Amino acid sequence: MDKFLWGGATASYQCEGAWDEDGKVESMWDRYLHDENLENGDVASDHYHRFEEDIRMMKEGGQNSYRFSLSWPRIIRNREGDVNEKGIAFYKKLLATCHEYGIEPFVTLYHWDLPQYWEDTGGWLDHGVCDAFAHFAKVCFDNFGDQVTYWTTFNEPKWFVVNGYFIGNYPPCLHDVQKTMIAAYNVMYASALGVKVFREGGYKGEIGVVHSYTPIDGVDDTIETQIAMRNADNYSNNWVLDTAVLGEFPIDLITRLSKDYDISFIKAEELRIIKKFTVDYIGLNYYARALVKPYTTGETQLIFNHTGKKGESKILIKNWFEQVKDPNSEFTQWDTEIYPKGLQDGLLKAYKKYNVPIYVTENGVGVREDVSVDQVNDDYRISFMNDHINALMNARDMGADIRGYYAWSSFDLYSWKNGHEKRYGLVAVDFKNGLVRKPKASYYWFKDVITSKGEIIKRREL
Ligand code: BG6
């Protein structure tokens, strides 16, 4: 596995802290979590002040890449697009530190922290935000272009759009299909505009999109289940990946939605931009697949588990599909199925359909852990990562062009609505005790995986 990118991933809001320092303005998550009095990322892992230590530990852990995001409200001060030079200086320093330690930066422009000054006029429902995103992207390409080769427009459009506008567990906490469609369209158009700016500016490197990938399985192979699977695939995957890679929204999805909703917000000239400016690669974040069956009788129910009490979550969408639990599978306390075969199947399927290079940009398991000990012995994470890297290697052996693997997360950080107690890091951060960093057993094991170029992975067929 020569030239393979091995590393960890983070996101600005989840790790930086310093929420109002050095000219950073409020993001929609700052406003929402402060207003609701919920656990927030004001300090998080304090990466803003400790990034040098964090990046040094990546190097010492044998990693050769770091996936992170840039905070739009740290870089652009207002709706007029004025630049915060201190924000630029911070990321230049962070990028220079990556290079000093031989760590390849893999940079996401947008990982959910929309400036509040855009949320004030409707956020992703305000079409003006698309051009504002393109301006932000240009400022980043101009300032950091000589330090970055791998760019991502958006992290997980499906996740933040559906959670924000349909399920309602993320800000702006809406339950509105029409608005979900508008936000989804604006995000995918903004992503294409980001690619356009990149191509027209002649910047070096590659640009892609990162998707929260949910490969779909059915409970049986009846026609009804196959229809439910297609519905689930359109809901979870196709509107992001087809649009970003093939340049087209899935036609059956648009036809179906147009029967019940107004799609006049879709503009022909913008579809031409989406068609023309497609991505170079896809990043797939894999946590679990969805096992589905038809759902035609009851009402829509969407419940997300943010408490870590097993058994709370539900996804049932009337006349679309129901997500069910495989009785033979193991689930985390947050109801995430542990199913490495889904990664192997999903990678093969995505490569066959899209035929572009793939990076596994996030994979990990969130658990409660006692980090007061000298070293967290996280054998469950080692076994989880072993089985998923095995799945990735199997897919590579079967011909899929997979070029990197990023553990979520490089170190413990703030897990959105789950607060800080749902830990994913290779390095423990003691949030209650001076934010001290301590590598977990998985950090050392991952180092051995990388040094051996994957040879120490326990391989098996799935
Ligand atoms: C991905 C996101 O959806 O999953 C991350 O890109 C997120 O930002 C990760 O933290 C794990 O999800 P959660 O909700 O358990 O933190």
Short mmCIF file of C-alpha atoms and ligand atoms in Angstrom, two decimals:
data_model
loop_
_atom_site.label_atom_id
_atom_site.label_comp_id
_atom_site.label_asym_id
_atom_site.label_seq_id
_atom_site.Cartn_x
_atom_site.Cartn_y
_atom_site.Cartn_z
CA MET A 1 0.00 0.00 0.00
CA ASP A 2 2.53 2.52 -1.21
CA LYS A 3 1.50 6.18 -1.32
CA PHE A 4 -1.58 5.34 0.70
CA LEU A 5 -2.83 8.14 2.96
CA TRP A 6 -3.15 7.03 6.59
CA GLY A 7 -4.38 9.42 9.21
CA GLY A 8 -7.11 10.72 11.42
CA ALA A 9 -9.86 13.27 10.86
CA THR A 10 -11.37 16.15 12.82
CA ALA A 11 -13.62 19.17 12.17
CA SER A 12 -13.09 22.80 13.13
CA TYR A 13 -16.10 23.22 15.42
CA GLN A 14 -15.51 19.88 17.13
CA CYS A 15 -11.89 20.42 18.11
CA GLU A 16 -10.64 23.99 17.80
CA GLY A 17 -12.39 25.75 20.67
CA ALA A 18 -11.38 29.46 20.75
CA TRP A 19 -14.90 30.14 19.55
CA ASP A 20 -14.66 33.92 19.73
CA GLU A 21 -10.91 34.50 19.57
CA ASP A 22 -8.84 36.49 17.10
CA GLY A 23 -11.76 37.88 15.16
CA LYS A 24 -13.73 34.66 14.72
CA VAL A 25 -17.43 35.46 14.45
CA GLU A 26 -20.33 33.33 15.65
CA SER A 27 -21.30 30.17 13.78
CA MET A 28 -24.80 28.69 13.65
CA TRP A 29 -23.66 25.99 16.09
CA ASP A 30 -22.29 28.58 18.56
CA ARG A 31 -25.62 30.39 18.53
CA TYR A 32 -27.79 27.27 18.72
CA LEU A 33 -25.90 25.53 21.52
CA HIS A 34 -25.56 28.73 23.56
CA ASP A 35 -29.25 29.58 23.15
CA GLU A 36 -30.36 26.04 24.04
CA ASN A 37 -27.90 25.88 26.90
CA LEU A 38 -26.45 22.60 25.62
CA GLU A 39 -22.93 21.23 25.92
CA ASN A 40 -20.89 23.10 23.32
CA GLY A 41 -17.55 23.37 21.55
CA ASP A 42 -16.43 26.69 23.10
CA VAL A 43 -13.24 24.99 24.27
CA ALA A 44 -13.57 21.48 22.76
CA SER A 45 -10.07 19.93 22.48
CA ASP A 46 -8.49 23.41 22.34
CA HIS A 47 -6.77 22.42 19.10
CA TYR A 48 -6.56 26.14 18.26
CA HIS A 49 -3.84 26.48 20.89
CA ARG A 50 -2.48 22.92 20.90
CA PHE A 51 -2.36 21.97 17.24
CA GLU A 52 1.43 21.69 17.28
CA GLU A 53 1.29 18.99 19.95
CA ASP A 54 -1.57 17.21 18.13
CA ILE A 55 0.23 17.19 14.79
CA ARG A 56 3.49 16.06 16.41
CA MET A 57 1.60 13.14 17.93
CA MET A 58 0.22 12.24 14.49
CA LYS A 59 3.78 12.10 13.20
CA GLU A 60 4.96 10.08 16.19
CA GLY A 61 2.02 7.75 15.58
CA GLY A 62 3.34 6.97 12.08
CA GLN A 63 0.51 8.82 10.29
CA ASN A 64 1.21 10.60 7.01
CA SER A 65 -1.96 12.67 6.63
CA TYR A 66 -4.42 14.78 8.62
CA ARG A 67 -8.00 15.51 7.49
CA PHE A 68 -9.48 18.66 9.04
CA SER A 69 -11.81 21.51 8.15
CA LEU A 70 -11.50 25.27 7.90
CA SER A 71 -13.88 27.40 9.90
CA TRP A 72 -15.74 29.79 7.59
CA PRO A 73 -16.62 32.16 10.47
CA ARG A 74 -12.94 32.30 11.44
CA ILE A 75 -11.96 33.31 7.91
CA ILE A 76 -14.78 35.51 6.57
CA ARG A 77 -15.98 38.21 8.93
CA ASN A 78 -19.28 39.27 7.38
CA ARG A 79 -21.79 38.97 4.54
CA GLU A 80 -19.71 41.39 2.48
CA GLY A 81 -16.96 38.77 2.43
CA ASP A 82 -14.24 40.67 4.31
CA VAL A 83 -11.34 38.47 5.31
CA ASN A 84 -10.11 37.98 8.89
CA GLU A 85 -6.34 38.01 8.49
CA LYS A 86 -5.83 36.38 11.88
CA GLY A 87 -7.91 33.41 10.76
CA ILE A 88 -5.79 33.10 7.63
CA ALA A 89 -2.62 33.31 9.72
CA PHE A 90 -3.87 30.54 12.03
CA TYR A 91 -4.50 28.08 9.19
CA LYS A 92 -1.22 28.98 7.46
CA LYS A 93 0.58 28.10 10.68
CA LEU A 94 -1.38 24.87 11.07
CA LEU A 95 -0.63 23.88 7.47
CA ALA A 96 3.04 24.77 7.82
CA THR A 97 3.19 22.58 10.94
CA CYS A 98 1.69 19.68 8.99
CA HIS A 99 4.39 20.03 6.35
CA GLU A 100 7.12 20.40 8.95
CA TYR A 101 6.10 16.99 10.32
CA GLY A 102 5.61 15.37 6.92
CA ILE A 103 1.82 15.22 7.33
CA GLU A 104 -0.24 15.67 4.13
CA PRO A 105 -3.19 18.00 4.83
CA PHE A 106 -6.59 16.85 3.51
CA VAL A 107 -8.69 19.98 3.82
CA THR A 108 -12.48 20.37 4.01
CA LEU A 109 -13.98 23.77 3.32
CA TYR A 110 -17.29 23.21 5.08
CA HIS A 111 -17.93 20.94 8.04
CA TRP A 112 -21.22 22.44 9.22
CA ASP A 113 -20.15 25.64 10.99
CA LEU A 114 -22.06 28.14 8.87
CA PRO A 115 -21.50 31.76 9.92
CA GLN A 116 -24.51 32.95 11.93
CA TYR A 117 -24.72 36.07 9.70
CA TRP A 118 -25.88 33.68 6.94
CA GLU A 119 -28.14 31.66 9.20
CA ASP A 120 -29.84 34.96 10.12
CA THR A 121 -31.28 35.19 6.60
CA GLY A 122 -32.19 31.52 6.23
CA GLY A 123 -28.85 29.73 6.03
CA TRP A 124 -28.95 27.04 3.33
CA LEU A 125 -32.43 28.20 2.33
CA ASP A 126 -31.02 31.56 1.23
CA HIS A 127 -29.72 31.11 -2.31
CA GLY A 128 -27.24 33.94 -1.70
CA VAL A 129 -25.24 31.60 0.51
CA CYS A 130 -24.09 29.65 -2.59
CA ASP A 131 -22.12 32.59 -4.01
CA ALA A 132 -20.87 33.38 -0.52
CA PHE A 133 -19.54 29.82 -0.27
CA ALA A 134 -17.80 30.23 -3.65
CA HIS A 135 -16.17 33.43 -2.38
CA PHE A 136 -15.04 31.67 0.82
CA ALA A 137 -13.63 28.82 -1.29
CA LYS A 138 -11.68 31.27 -3.46
CA VAL A 139 -10.21 33.02 -0.43
CA CYS A 140 -9.05 29.60 0.82
CA PHE A 141 -7.61 28.48 -2.53
CA ASP A 142 -5.79 31.82 -2.92
CA ASN A 143 -4.34 31.80 0.57
CA PHE A 144 -3.62 28.13 1.14
CA GLY A 145 -3.34 26.78 -2.41
CA ASP A 146 0.42 26.38 -2.23
CA GLN A 147 0.12 24.35 1.01
CA VAL A 148 -2.80 22.05 0.07
CA THR A 149 -3.15 19.33 -2.57
CA TYR A 150 -6.37 17.63 -1.38
CA TRP A 151 -9.48 19.78 -1.12
CA THR A 152 -13.05 18.84 -0.16
CA THR A 153 -15.99 21.16 -0.77
CA PHE A 154 -18.46 19.78 1.79
CA ASN A 155 -18.42 17.25 4.57
CA GLU A 156 -21.57 15.11 4.46
CA PRO A 157 -24.26 17.21 2.74
CA LYS A 158 -26.81 14.49 3.49
CA TRP A 159 -26.11 14.45 7.20
CA PHE A 160 -26.33 18.15 7.98
CA VAL A 161 -29.17 18.87 5.55
CA VAL A 162 -31.41 15.98 6.59
CA ASN A 163 -30.65 16.43 10.29
CA GLY A 164 -31.16 20.19 10.11
CA TYR A 165 -34.25 20.46 7.91
CA PHE A 166 -36.04 17.08 8.04
CA ILE A 167 -35.24 15.21 11.26
CA GLY A 168 -34.72 18.44 13.19
CA ASN A 169 -32.04 17.28 15.62
CA TYR A 170 -29.43 19.76 14.30
CA PRO A 171 -29.87 23.49 13.82
CA PRO A 172 -32.02 25.01 12.36
CA CYS A 173 -34.17 22.14 13.77
CA LEU A 174 -36.86 22.02 11.08
CA HIS A 175 -39.17 19.20 9.97
CA ASP A 176 -40.01 20.37 6.50
CA VAL A 177 -39.61 18.38 3.29
CA GLN A 178 -39.89 21.39 0.97
CA LYS A 179 -37.14 23.19 2.89
CA THR A 180 -35.01 20.05 3.00
CA MET A 181 -35.17 19.92 -0.79
CA ILE A 182 -34.19 23.59 -1.15
CA ALA A 183 -31.29 23.28 1.29
CA ALA A 184 -30.10 20.09 -0.43
CA TYR A 185 -30.20 21.79 -3.83
CA ASN A 186 -28.38 24.89 -2.60
CA VAL A 187 -25.64 22.81 -0.96
CA MET A 188 -25.05 20.71 -4.08
CA TYR A 189 -25.05 23.82 -6.26
CA ALA A 190 -22.61 25.54 -3.87
CA SER A 191 -20.38 22.47 -4.02
CA ALA A 192 -20.33 22.66 -7.84
CA LEU A 193 -19.54 26.39 -7.61
CA GLY A 194 -16.60 25.52 -5.35
CA VAL A 195 -15.32 23.08 -7.99
CA LYS A 196 -15.85 25.75 -10.69
CA VAL A 197 -13.75 28.31 -8.80
CA PHE A 198 -11.07 25.66 -8.28
CA ARG A 199 -10.93 24.63 -11.95
CA GLU A 200 -11.13 28.16 -13.36
CA GLY A 201 -8.47 29.41 -10.95
CA GLY A 202 -6.04 26.71 -12.15
CA TYR A 203 -5.13 25.69 -8.59
CA LYS A 204 -3.06 22.54 -8.17
CA GLY A 205 -4.34 19.32 -6.63
CA GLU A 206 -7.65 17.47 -6.43
CA ILE A 207 -11.08 18.50 -5.26
CA GLY A 208 -13.83 16.19 -4.05
CA VAL A 209 -16.83 15.85 -1.82
CA VAL A 210 -17.13 13.79 1.38
CA HIS A 211 -20.28 11.77 1.91
CA SER A 212 -21.83 10.04 4.93
CA TYR A 213 -22.05 6.74 3.14
CA THR A 214 -24.86 4.37 4.07
CA PRO A 215 -24.79 1.31 1.81
CA ILE A 216 -28.27 -0.19 1.59
CA ASP A 217 -29.23 -3.85 2.13
CA GLY A 218 -32.73 -5.28 1.94
CA VAL A 219 -34.39 -7.79 4.24
CA ASP A 220 -35.32 -9.98 1.24
CA ASP A 221 -35.36 -9.72 -2.52
CA THR A 222 -39.02 -9.09 -3.22
CA ILE A 223 -39.96 -6.30 -5.63
CA GLU A 224 -41.38 -4.27 -2.72
CA THR A 225 -38.11 -4.49 -0.83
CA GLN A 226 -36.15 -3.53 -3.92
CA ILE A 227 -38.29 -0.42 -4.25
CA ALA A 228 -37.73 0.38 -0.57
CA MET A 229 -33.98 -0.08 -1.14
CA ARG A 230 -33.98 2.33 -4.05
CA ASN A 231 -35.91 4.86 -1.95
CA ALA A 232 -33.42 4.47 0.88
CA ASP A 233 -30.48 4.81 -1.53
CA ASN A 234 -31.94 8.00 -3.00
CA TYR A 235 -32.61 9.38 0.48
CA SER A 236 -29.19 8.44 1.88
CA ASN A 237 -26.69 8.46 -0.96
CA ASN A 238 -27.66 9.19 -4.54
CA TRP A 239 -28.65 12.85 -4.28
CA VAL A 240 -25.15 13.62 -3.04
CA LEU A 241 -22.95 11.21 -4.98
CA ASP A 242 -24.80 11.17 -8.33
CA THR A 243 -24.96 14.95 -8.28
CA ALA A 244 -21.33 15.53 -7.28
CA VAL A 245 -19.77 12.85 -9.48
CA LEU A 246 -22.15 12.38 -12.42
CA GLY A 247 -23.46 15.95 -12.38
CA GLU A 248 -27.12 14.92 -12.15
CA PHE A 249 -29.73 14.60 -9.44
CA PRO A 250 -31.37 11.12 -9.59
CA ILE A 251 -34.22 11.54 -12.06
CA ASP A 252 -36.62 9.16 -10.31
CA LEU A 253 -36.15 11.08 -7.06
CA ILE A 254 -36.86 14.44 -8.69
CA THR A 255 -39.88 13.03 -10.55
CA ARG A 256 -41.30 11.61 -7.37
CA LEU A 257 -40.75 14.76 -5.31
CA SER A 258 -42.14 16.98 -8.07
CA LYS A 259 -45.54 15.27 -7.66
CA ASP A 260 -45.99 16.53 -4.11
CA TYR A 261 -43.65 19.50 -3.83
CA ASP A 262 -42.66 22.64 -5.67
CA ILE A 263 -39.38 22.20 -7.54
CA SER A 264 -39.36 25.58 -9.27
CA PHE A 265 -36.24 26.52 -7.27
CA ILE A 266 -34.23 24.26 -9.64
CA LYS A 267 -32.77 26.44 -12.39
CA ALA A 268 -31.60 25.16 -15.78
CA GLU A 269 -28.47 27.31 -15.85
CA GLU A 270 -27.47 26.04 -12.41
CA LEU A 271 -28.01 22.44 -13.48
CA ARG A 272 -25.56 23.13 -16.31
CA ILE A 273 -22.96 24.23 -13.75
CA ILE A 274 -23.63 21.11 -11.66
CA LYS A 275 -23.21 18.96 -14.79
CA LYS A 276 -19.98 20.62 -15.83
CA PHE A 277 -18.14 20.94 -12.52
CA THR A 278 -17.98 17.47 -11.05
CA VAL A 279 -15.48 16.22 -8.49
CA ASP A 280 -12.16 14.40 -8.93
CA TYR A 281 -12.68 11.93 -6.08
CA ILE A 282 -15.13 10.94 -3.39
CA GLY A 283 -14.48 10.68 0.30
CA LEU A 284 -16.70 8.14 2.01
CA ASN A 285 -17.32 8.29 5.74
CA TYR A 286 -18.45 4.87 6.86
CA TYR A 287 -20.05 4.11 10.20
CA ALA A 288 -22.77 1.62 9.23
CA ARG A 289 -25.05 0.35 6.46
CA ALA A 290 -28.86 0.47 6.54
CA LEU A 291 -30.93 -2.69 6.40
CA VAL A 292 -34.36 -1.76 5.06
CA LYS A 293 -37.85 -3.04 4.32
CA PRO A 294 -41.00 -1.45 2.86
CA TYR A 295 -43.04 0.87 5.09
CA THR A 296 -46.49 1.75 3.87
CA THR A 297 -48.86 1.63 6.81
CA GLY A 298 -47.79 3.93 9.67
CA GLU A 299 -46.67 7.55 9.95
CA THR A 300 -43.15 8.90 9.45
CA GLN A 301 -41.05 8.63 12.61
CA LEU A 302 -37.50 9.91 12.83
CA ILE A 303 -35.77 9.59 16.17
CA PHE A 304 -32.08 10.02 16.67
CA ASN A 305 -30.20 8.58 19.63
CA HIS A 306 -28.11 11.33 21.27
CA THR A 307 -28.25 9.90 24.80
CA GLY A 308 -26.24 6.73 24.40
CA LYS A 309 -29.12 4.66 25.75
CA LYS A 310 -29.44 1.71 23.40
CA GLY A 311 -32.63 1.23 21.43
CA GLU A 312 -33.89 4.81 21.04
CA SER A 313 -33.37 5.44 17.35
CA LYS A 314 -35.99 4.98 14.64
CA ILE A 315 -36.08 5.75 10.94
CA LEU A 316 -39.45 5.06 9.32
CA ILE A 317 -40.47 7.13 6.32
CA LYS A 318 -43.99 6.54 5.12
CA ASN A 319 -44.15 5.06 1.63
CA TRP A 320 -40.36 5.16 1.38
CA PHE A 321 -38.69 2.62 3.70
CA GLU A 322 -38.17 1.46 7.26
CA GLN A 323 -34.72 0.85 8.69
CA VAL A 324 -34.62 -2.36 10.73
CA LYS A 325 -32.05 -3.97 13.01
CA ASP A 326 -30.30 -7.16 12.02
CA PRO A 327 -30.81 -9.45 15.05
CA ASN A 328 -27.40 -11.05 14.38
CA SER A 329 -25.49 -7.78 14.58
CA GLU A 330 -23.81 -5.96 17.42
CA PHE A 331 -24.81 -2.32 18.05
CA THR A 332 -23.11 0.49 19.98
CA GLN A 333 -24.82 2.30 22.85
CA TRP A 334 -25.82 4.94 20.27
CA ASP A 335 -27.52 2.28 18.09
CA THR A 336 -24.89 2.17 15.36
CA GLU A 337 -24.56 -1.27 13.86
CA ILE A 338 -21.03 -2.70 13.68
CA TYR A 339 -20.91 -4.17 10.21
CA PRO A 340 -17.56 -4.13 8.36
CA LYS A 341 -18.95 -6.07 5.40
CA GLY A 342 -21.03 -2.99 4.61
CA LEU A 343 -17.81 -1.07 3.95
CA GLN A 344 -16.47 -3.73 1.58
CA ASP A 345 -19.76 -3.99 -0.32
CA GLY A 346 -20.22 -0.22 -0.35
CA LEU A 347 -16.73 0.53 -1.66
CA LEU A 348 -17.11 -1.99 -4.46
CA LYS A 349 -20.52 -0.64 -5.37
CA ALA A 350 -19.42 3.02 -5.29
CA TYR A 351 -16.31 2.33 -7.35
CA LYS A 352 -18.27 0.39 -9.94
CA LYS A 353 -20.89 3.11 -10.24
CA TYR A 354 -18.71 6.22 -10.12
CA ASN A 355 -15.29 5.04 -11.26
CA VAL A 356 -13.32 7.76 -9.42
CA PRO A 357 -10.67 7.39 -6.70
CA ILE A 358 -12.07 6.85 -3.23
CA TYR A 359 -10.73 7.83 0.18
CA VAL A 360 -12.31 6.42 3.33
CA THR A 361 -12.40 9.79 5.03
CA GLU A 362 -13.93 8.72 8.36
CA ASN A 363 -14.38 5.43 10.18
CA GLY A 364 -14.54 4.85 13.89
CA VAL A 365 -16.51 3.82 16.92
CA GLY A 366 -17.90 6.16 19.58
CA VAL A 367 -17.87 4.87 23.17
CA ARG A 368 -17.77 6.09 26.77
CA GLU A 369 -14.24 5.69 28.13
CA ASP A 370 -12.47 6.38 31.41
CA VAL A 371 -9.54 8.53 30.35
CA SER A 372 -8.14 9.14 33.83
CA VAL A 373 -5.95 6.03 33.47
CA ASP A 374 -2.42 6.21 32.02
CA GLN A 375 -3.45 4.47 28.84
CA VAL A 376 -6.92 3.60 27.60
CA ASN A 377 -6.87 -0.03 26.48
CA ASP A 378 -9.39 0.24 23.70
CA ASP A 379 -9.25 -3.30 22.26
CA TYR A 380 -12.82 -2.82 20.95
CA ARG A 381 -11.55 0.06 18.78
CA ILE A 382 -8.57 -1.98 17.60
CA SER A 383 -10.85 -4.82 16.63
CA PHE A 384 -13.32 -2.41 14.95
CA MET A 385 -10.54 -0.74 12.96
CA ASN A 386 -8.90 -4.05 12.07
CA ASP A 387 -12.14 -5.38 10.64
CA HIS A 388 -12.90 -2.22 8.68
CA ILE A 389 -9.37 -1.87 7.28
CA ASN A 390 -9.64 -5.54 6.32
CA ALA A 391 -12.87 -4.69 4.47
CA LEU A 392 -11.11 -1.81 2.71
CA MET A 393 -8.17 -4.04 1.75
CA ASN A 394 -10.54 -6.71 0.44
CA ALA A 395 -12.25 -4.11 -1.76
CA ARG A 396 -8.85 -2.93 -3.02
CA ASP A 397 -7.85 -6.49 -3.79
CA MET A 398 -11.07 -6.81 -5.79
CA GLY A 399 -10.11 -3.80 -7.89
CA ALA A 400 -11.52 -0.69 -6.21
CA ASP A 401 -9.20 2.34 -6.34
CA ILE A 402 -9.01 3.28 -2.66
CA ARG A 403 -6.29 5.70 -1.71
CA GLY A 404 -6.60 6.48 1.96
CA TYR A 405 -8.05 5.65 5.36
CA TYR A 406 -8.80 8.18 8.09
CA ALA A 407 -9.78 7.16 11.58
CA TRP A 408 -12.47 9.31 13.16
CA SER A 409 -11.04 10.89 15.11
CA SER A 410 -7.37 11.88 15.46
CA PHE A 411 -8.00 12.67 19.14
CA ASP A 412 -11.10 12.93 21.36
CA LEU A 413 -13.32 15.86 20.49
CA TYR A 414 -16.81 17.26 20.85
CA SER A 415 -19.42 14.94 19.29
CA TRP A 416 -22.17 17.41 18.30
CA LYS A 417 -25.41 16.66 20.17
CA ASN A 418 -23.71 13.83 22.08
CA GLY A 419 -21.40 16.21 23.92
CA HIS A 420 -17.87 15.10 24.85
CA GLU A 421 -18.62 11.72 26.43
CA LYS A 422 -18.97 9.87 23.14
CA ARG A 423 -15.29 9.38 22.38
CA TYR A 424 -13.78 8.35 19.08
CA GLY A 425 -10.12 9.45 19.38
CA LEU A 426 -6.89 7.56 18.89
CA VAL A 427 -5.57 9.93 21.52
CA ALA A 428 -7.50 10.54 24.75
CA VAL A 429 -8.21 14.13 25.74
CA ASP A 430 -9.00 14.55 29.41
CA PHE A 431 -11.62 17.31 29.18
CA LYS A 432 -11.93 17.49 32.97
CA ASN A 433 -8.23 17.65 33.66
CA GLY A 434 -6.39 20.33 31.74
CA LEU A 435 -7.12 18.75 28.34
CA VAL A 436 -4.13 16.45 28.79
CA ARG A 437 -3.46 14.21 25.76
CA LYS A 438 -2.64 10.51 26.17
CA PRO A 439 -2.35 8.04 23.29
CA LYS A 440 -4.73 5.08 23.55
CA ALA A 441 -3.67 1.51 22.73
CA SER A 442 -5.32 1.95 19.29
CA TYR A 443 -2.88 4.79 18.49
CA TYR A 444 0.12 2.46 18.88
CA TRP A 445 -1.64 -0.36 17.07
CA PHE A 446 -2.51 2.00 14.17
CA LYS A 447 1.16 3.00 14.00
CA ASP A 448 2.09 -0.67 13.54
CA VAL A 449 -0.55 -1.03 10.83
CA ILE A 450 0.88 1.93 8.94
CA THR A 451 4.51 0.91 9.38
CA SER A 452 3.72 -2.58 8.12
CA LYS A 453 1.72 -1.11 5.19
CA GLY A 454 -1.29 -3.02 6.39
CA GLU A 455 0.52 -6.35 6.71
CA ILE A 456 -0.43 -6.81 10.37
CA ILE A 457 -4.16 -6.53 9.65
CA LYS A 458 -5.87 -9.83 10.43
CA ARG A 459 -7.39 -10.64 7.07
CA ARG A 460 -10.53 -12.62 6.35
CA GLU A 461 -13.12 -12.89 3.64
CA LEU A 462 -16.39 -11.13 4.32
C1 BG6 B 1 -19.73 12.20 10.90
C2 BG6 B 1 -19.25 13.62 10.98
O1 BG6 B 1 -21.07 12.24 10.56
O2 BG6 B 1 -19.72 11.42 12.03
C3 BG6 B 1 -18.52 13.98 12.26
O3 BG6 B 1 -18.51 14.01 9.86
C4 BG6 B 1 -19.15 13.27 13.43
O4 BG6 B 1 -18.52 15.37 12.40
C5 BG6 B 1 -19.01 11.77 13.19
O5 BG6 B 1 -18.66 13.65 14.67
C6 BG6 B 1 -19.52 10.91 14.33
O6 BG6 B 1 -20.83 11.26 14.63
P1 BG6 B 1 -21.26 11.64 16.10
O7 BG6 B 1 -22.61 12.24 16.00
O8 BG6 B 1 -21.25 10.37 16.87
O9 BG6 B 1 -20.22 12.61 16.62
#
